[in-house]
Tab-separated table of C-alpha atoms in Angstrom:
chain	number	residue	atom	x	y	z
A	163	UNK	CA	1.590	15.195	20.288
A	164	UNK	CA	1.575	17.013	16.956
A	165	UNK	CA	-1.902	17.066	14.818
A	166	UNK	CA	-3.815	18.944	12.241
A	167	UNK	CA	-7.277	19.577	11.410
A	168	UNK	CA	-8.684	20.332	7.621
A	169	UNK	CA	-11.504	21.797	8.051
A	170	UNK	CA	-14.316	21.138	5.316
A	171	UNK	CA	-13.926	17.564	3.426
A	172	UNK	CA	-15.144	19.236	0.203
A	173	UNK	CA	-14.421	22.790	-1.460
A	174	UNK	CA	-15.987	23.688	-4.884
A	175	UNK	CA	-14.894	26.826	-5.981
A	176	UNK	CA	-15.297	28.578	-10.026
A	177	UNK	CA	-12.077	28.693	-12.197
A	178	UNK	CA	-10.724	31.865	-11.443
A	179	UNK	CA	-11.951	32.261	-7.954
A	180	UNK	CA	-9.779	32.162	-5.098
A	181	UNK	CA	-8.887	28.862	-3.449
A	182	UNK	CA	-8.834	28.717	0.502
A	183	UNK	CA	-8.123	25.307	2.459
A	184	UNK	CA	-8.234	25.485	5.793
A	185	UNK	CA	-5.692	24.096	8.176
A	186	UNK	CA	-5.373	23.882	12.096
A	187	UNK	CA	-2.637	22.709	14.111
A	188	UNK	CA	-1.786	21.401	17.512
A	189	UNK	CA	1.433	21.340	19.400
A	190	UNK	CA	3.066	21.993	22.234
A	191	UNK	CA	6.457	22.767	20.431
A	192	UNK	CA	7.104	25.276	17.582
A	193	UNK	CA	5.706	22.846	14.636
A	194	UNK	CA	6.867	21.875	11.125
A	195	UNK	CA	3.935	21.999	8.715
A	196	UNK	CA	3.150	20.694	5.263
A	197	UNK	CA	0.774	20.849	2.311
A	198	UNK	CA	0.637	17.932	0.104
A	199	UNK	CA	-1.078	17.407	-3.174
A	200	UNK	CA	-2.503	14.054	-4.198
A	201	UNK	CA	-4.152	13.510	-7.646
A	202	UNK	CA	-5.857	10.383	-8.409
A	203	UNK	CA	-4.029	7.235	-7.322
A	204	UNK	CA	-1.179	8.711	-7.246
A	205	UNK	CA	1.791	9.654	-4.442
A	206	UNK	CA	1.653	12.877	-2.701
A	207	UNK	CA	3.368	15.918	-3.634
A	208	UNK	CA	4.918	18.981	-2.155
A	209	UNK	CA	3.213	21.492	-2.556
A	210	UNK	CA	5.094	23.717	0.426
A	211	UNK	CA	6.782	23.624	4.014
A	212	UNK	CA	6.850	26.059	6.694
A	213	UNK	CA	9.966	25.613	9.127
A	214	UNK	CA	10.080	28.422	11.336
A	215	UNK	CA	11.649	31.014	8.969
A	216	UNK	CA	9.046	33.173	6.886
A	217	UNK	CA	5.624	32.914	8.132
A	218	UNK	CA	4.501	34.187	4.447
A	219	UNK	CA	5.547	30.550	2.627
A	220	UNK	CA	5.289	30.249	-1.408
A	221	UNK	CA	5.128	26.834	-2.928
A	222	UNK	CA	4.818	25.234	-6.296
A	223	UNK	CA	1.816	25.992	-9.083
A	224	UNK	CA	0.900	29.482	-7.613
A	225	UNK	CA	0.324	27.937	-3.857
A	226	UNK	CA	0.990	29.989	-1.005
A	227	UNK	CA	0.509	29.549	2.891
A	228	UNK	CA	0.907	31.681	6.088
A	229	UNK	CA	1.650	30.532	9.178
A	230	UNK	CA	-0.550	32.358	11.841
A	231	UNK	CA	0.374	31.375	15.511
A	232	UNK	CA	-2.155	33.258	16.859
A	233	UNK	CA	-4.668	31.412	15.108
A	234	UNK	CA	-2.694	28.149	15.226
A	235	UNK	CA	-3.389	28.028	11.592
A	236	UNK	CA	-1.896	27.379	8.489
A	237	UNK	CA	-3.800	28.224	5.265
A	238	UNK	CA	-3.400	27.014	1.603
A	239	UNK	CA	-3.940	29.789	-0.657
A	240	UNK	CA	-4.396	30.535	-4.616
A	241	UNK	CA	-5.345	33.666	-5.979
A	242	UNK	CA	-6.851	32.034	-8.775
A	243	UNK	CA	-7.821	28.137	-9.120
A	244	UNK	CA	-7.229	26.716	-12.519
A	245	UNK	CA	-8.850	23.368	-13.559
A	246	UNK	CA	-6.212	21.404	-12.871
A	247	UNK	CA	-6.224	22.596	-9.476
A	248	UNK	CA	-9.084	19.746	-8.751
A	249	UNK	CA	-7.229	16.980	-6.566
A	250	UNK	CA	-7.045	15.916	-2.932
A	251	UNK	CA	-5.180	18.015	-0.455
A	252	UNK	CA	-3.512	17.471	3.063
A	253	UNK	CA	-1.826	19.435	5.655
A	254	UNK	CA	0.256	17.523	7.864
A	255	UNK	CA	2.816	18.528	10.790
A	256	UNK	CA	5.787	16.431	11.708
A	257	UNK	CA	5.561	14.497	14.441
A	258	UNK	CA	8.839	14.566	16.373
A	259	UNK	CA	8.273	11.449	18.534
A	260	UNK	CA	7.574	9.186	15.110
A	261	UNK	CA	11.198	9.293	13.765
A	262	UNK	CA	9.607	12.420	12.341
A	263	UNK	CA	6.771	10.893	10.000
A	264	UNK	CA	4.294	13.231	9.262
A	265	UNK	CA	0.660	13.873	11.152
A	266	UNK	CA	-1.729	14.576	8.287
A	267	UNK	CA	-4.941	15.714	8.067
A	268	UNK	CA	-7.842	13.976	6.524
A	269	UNK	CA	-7.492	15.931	3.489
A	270	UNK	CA	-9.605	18.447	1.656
A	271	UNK	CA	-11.054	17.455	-1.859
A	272	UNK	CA	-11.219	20.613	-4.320
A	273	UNK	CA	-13.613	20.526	-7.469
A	274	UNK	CA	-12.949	23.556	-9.782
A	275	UNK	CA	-15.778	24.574	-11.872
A	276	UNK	CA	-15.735	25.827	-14.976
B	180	UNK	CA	18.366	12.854	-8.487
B	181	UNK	CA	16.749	10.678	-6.019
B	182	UNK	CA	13.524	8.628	-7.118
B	183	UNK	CA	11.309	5.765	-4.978
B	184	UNK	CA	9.402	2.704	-6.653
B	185	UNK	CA	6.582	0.974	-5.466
B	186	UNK	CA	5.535	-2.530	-6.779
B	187	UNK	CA	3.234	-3.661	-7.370
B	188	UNK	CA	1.016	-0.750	-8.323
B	189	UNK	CA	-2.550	-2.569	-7.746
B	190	UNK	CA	-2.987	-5.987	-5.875
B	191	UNK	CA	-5.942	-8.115	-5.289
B	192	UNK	CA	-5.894	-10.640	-2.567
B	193	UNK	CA	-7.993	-13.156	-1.494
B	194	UNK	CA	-8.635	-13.012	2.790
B	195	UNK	CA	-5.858	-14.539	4.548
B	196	UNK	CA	-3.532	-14.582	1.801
B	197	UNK	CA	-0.191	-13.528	2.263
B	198	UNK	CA	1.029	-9.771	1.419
B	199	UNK	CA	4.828	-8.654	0.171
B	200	UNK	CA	4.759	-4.564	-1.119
B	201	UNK	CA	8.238	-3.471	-1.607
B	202	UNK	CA	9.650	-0.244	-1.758
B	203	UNK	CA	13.042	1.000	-3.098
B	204	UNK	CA	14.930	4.473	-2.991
B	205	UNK	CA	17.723	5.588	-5.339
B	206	UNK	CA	19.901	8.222	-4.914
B	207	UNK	CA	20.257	8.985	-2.026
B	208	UNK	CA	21.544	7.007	1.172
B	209	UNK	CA	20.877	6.238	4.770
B	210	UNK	CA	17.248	7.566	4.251
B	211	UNK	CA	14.301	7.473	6.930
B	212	UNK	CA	11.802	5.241	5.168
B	213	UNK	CA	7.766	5.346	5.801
B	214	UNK	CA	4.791	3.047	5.180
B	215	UNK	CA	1.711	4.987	5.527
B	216	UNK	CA	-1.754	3.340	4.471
B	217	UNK	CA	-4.551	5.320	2.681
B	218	UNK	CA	-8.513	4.625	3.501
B	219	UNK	CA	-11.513	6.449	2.034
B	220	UNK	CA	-12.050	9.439	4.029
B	221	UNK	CA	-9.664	9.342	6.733
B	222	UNK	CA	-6.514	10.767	5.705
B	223	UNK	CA	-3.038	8.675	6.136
B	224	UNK	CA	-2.396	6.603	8.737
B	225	UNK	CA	1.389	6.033	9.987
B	226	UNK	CA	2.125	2.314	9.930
B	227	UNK	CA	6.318	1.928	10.678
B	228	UNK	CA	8.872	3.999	10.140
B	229	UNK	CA	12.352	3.001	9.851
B	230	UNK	CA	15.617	5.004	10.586
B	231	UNK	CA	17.987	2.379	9.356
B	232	UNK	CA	18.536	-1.161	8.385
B	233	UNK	CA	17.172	-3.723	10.334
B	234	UNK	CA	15.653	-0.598	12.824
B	235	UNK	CA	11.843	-0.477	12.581
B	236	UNK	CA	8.998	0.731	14.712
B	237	UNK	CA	6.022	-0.161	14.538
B	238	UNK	CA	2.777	2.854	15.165
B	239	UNK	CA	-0.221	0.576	14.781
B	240	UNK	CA	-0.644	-2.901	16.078
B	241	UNK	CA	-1.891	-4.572	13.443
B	242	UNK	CA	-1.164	-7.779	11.240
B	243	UNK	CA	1.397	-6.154	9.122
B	244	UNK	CA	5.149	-5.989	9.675
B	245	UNK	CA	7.499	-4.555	7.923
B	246	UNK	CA	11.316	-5.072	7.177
B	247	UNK	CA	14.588	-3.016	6.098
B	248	UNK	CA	16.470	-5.834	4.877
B	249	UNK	CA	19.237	-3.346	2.523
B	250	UNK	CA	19.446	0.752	3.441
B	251	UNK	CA	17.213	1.663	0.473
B	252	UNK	CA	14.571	-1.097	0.719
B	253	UNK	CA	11.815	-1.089	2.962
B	254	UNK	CA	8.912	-4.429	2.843
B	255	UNK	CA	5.767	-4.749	3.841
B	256	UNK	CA	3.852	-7.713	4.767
B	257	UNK	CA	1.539	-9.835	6.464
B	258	UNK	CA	0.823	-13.375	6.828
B	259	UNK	CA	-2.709	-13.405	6.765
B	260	UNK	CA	-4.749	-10.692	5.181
B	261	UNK	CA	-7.632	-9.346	6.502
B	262	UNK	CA	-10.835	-7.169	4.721
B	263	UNK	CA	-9.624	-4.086	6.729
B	264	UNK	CA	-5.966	-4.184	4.931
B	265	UNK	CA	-7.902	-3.029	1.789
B	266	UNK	CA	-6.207	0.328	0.766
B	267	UNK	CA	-3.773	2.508	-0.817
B	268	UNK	CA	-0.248	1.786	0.700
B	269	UNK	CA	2.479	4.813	0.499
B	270	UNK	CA	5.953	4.657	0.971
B	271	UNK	CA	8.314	7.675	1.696
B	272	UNK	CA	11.279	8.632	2.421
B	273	UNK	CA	13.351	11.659	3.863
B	274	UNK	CA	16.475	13.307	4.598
B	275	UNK	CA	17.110	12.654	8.192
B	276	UNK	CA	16.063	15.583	10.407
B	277	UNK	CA	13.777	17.331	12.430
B	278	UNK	CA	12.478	19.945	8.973
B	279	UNK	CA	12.855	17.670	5.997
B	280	UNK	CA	9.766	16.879	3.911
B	281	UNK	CA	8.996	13.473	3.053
B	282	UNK	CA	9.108	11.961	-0.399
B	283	UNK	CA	6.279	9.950	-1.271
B	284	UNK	CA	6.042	6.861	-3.835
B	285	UNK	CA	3.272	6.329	-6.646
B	286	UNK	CA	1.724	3.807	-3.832
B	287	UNK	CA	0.044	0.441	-4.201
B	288	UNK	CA	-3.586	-0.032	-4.257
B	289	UNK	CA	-4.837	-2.858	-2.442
B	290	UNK	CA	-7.913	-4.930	-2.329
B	291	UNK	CA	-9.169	-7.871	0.005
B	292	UNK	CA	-11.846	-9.530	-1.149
């Protein structure tokens, strides 16, 4: 089976500062992986997908990921947070057994600080 | 361009009251359609998935069902509610295939009491 693990439930960083969410996977096939934004009650959006191509993946609002098998890892990355960076975000990896729904993580909430 | 509603967008229900959340897609056809549920702390949680009318499965066992009566609509609901159904539902949808991210709807928030 197909999972992910964020690790840290909370990340505070200063505006400006560079923004690192951690992300783990497990899988015994070559995995699909995901970063999702969620602001407050609302739906989740894309933020980026990695799907075997480019391990270096860009995404929306200056997000960027890369996909480290080594590591089995898949980092969220800004250079430089902006305040309305501050919402909830999940990794998740598609689970191919689940009419390929998506495995997510339990999220990571980031607080930007002025 | 393709767009998913969710209605109703908050919901509070008395315990062992019945539950109907529906979920429509436009713009697109022959989608995969989701129901995930959202509780404090613990990410989302798969609850069915459906790959086509009248086709669902079913990750959780659990008092809810759910139902694709028409391609782009996808129900859930439950007889009786219980405390534990508190939460924020999510529907989504996706392209069918093995790479396709999922499409996610504004979601419904709902409280047992």
């Amino acid at each position: 089976a197909q999972s992910v693990t964020q690790l840290g439930s909370h990340v505070s960083v200063s505006e400006g500062a560079l923004v690192l969410l951690r992300c783990n996977y497990s899988s015994s096939v070559p995995p699909y992986l995901f970063w999702y934004v969620q602001y407050p009650n609302q739906g989740l959006q894309l933020l980026l997908k990695y799907t075997s191509a480019a391990t270096l993946v860009k995404g929306i609002n200056g997000f960027e990921a890369e996909f480290k098998k080594s590591e089995t890892s898949f980092h969220l990355t800004k250079p430089s947070a902006h305040m309305s960076d501050a919402a909830e975000y999940f990794c998740a990896v598609s689970a191919r057994n689940s009419g390929y729904a998506l495995n997510f993580g339990k999220g990571t909430s980031l607080l930007v600080t002025p | 361009s393709q767009t998913i509603h969710q209605w109703p967008a908050t919901l509070v229900q008395p315990v062992g009251s019945p539950l109907s959340l529906e979920c429509t897609v436009e713009g697109t056809s022959n989608p995969n359609l989701y129901w995930y549920r959202q509780a404090a702390g613990r990410g989302l949680q798969l609850l069915f998935y459906s790959v086509g009318i009248g086709q669902i499965s079913s990750e959780v066992p659990q008092n809810l069902s759910a139902s694709r009566p028409q391609d782009r609509q996808f129900i859930l609901s439950s007889k009786k509610l219980l405390l534990s159904d508190s939460g924020f539902y999510l529907c989504a949808w996706s392209v069918k295939g093995a790479y396709n991210e999922q499409f996610f709807g504004p979601g419904t928030r709902l409280t047992v009491l």
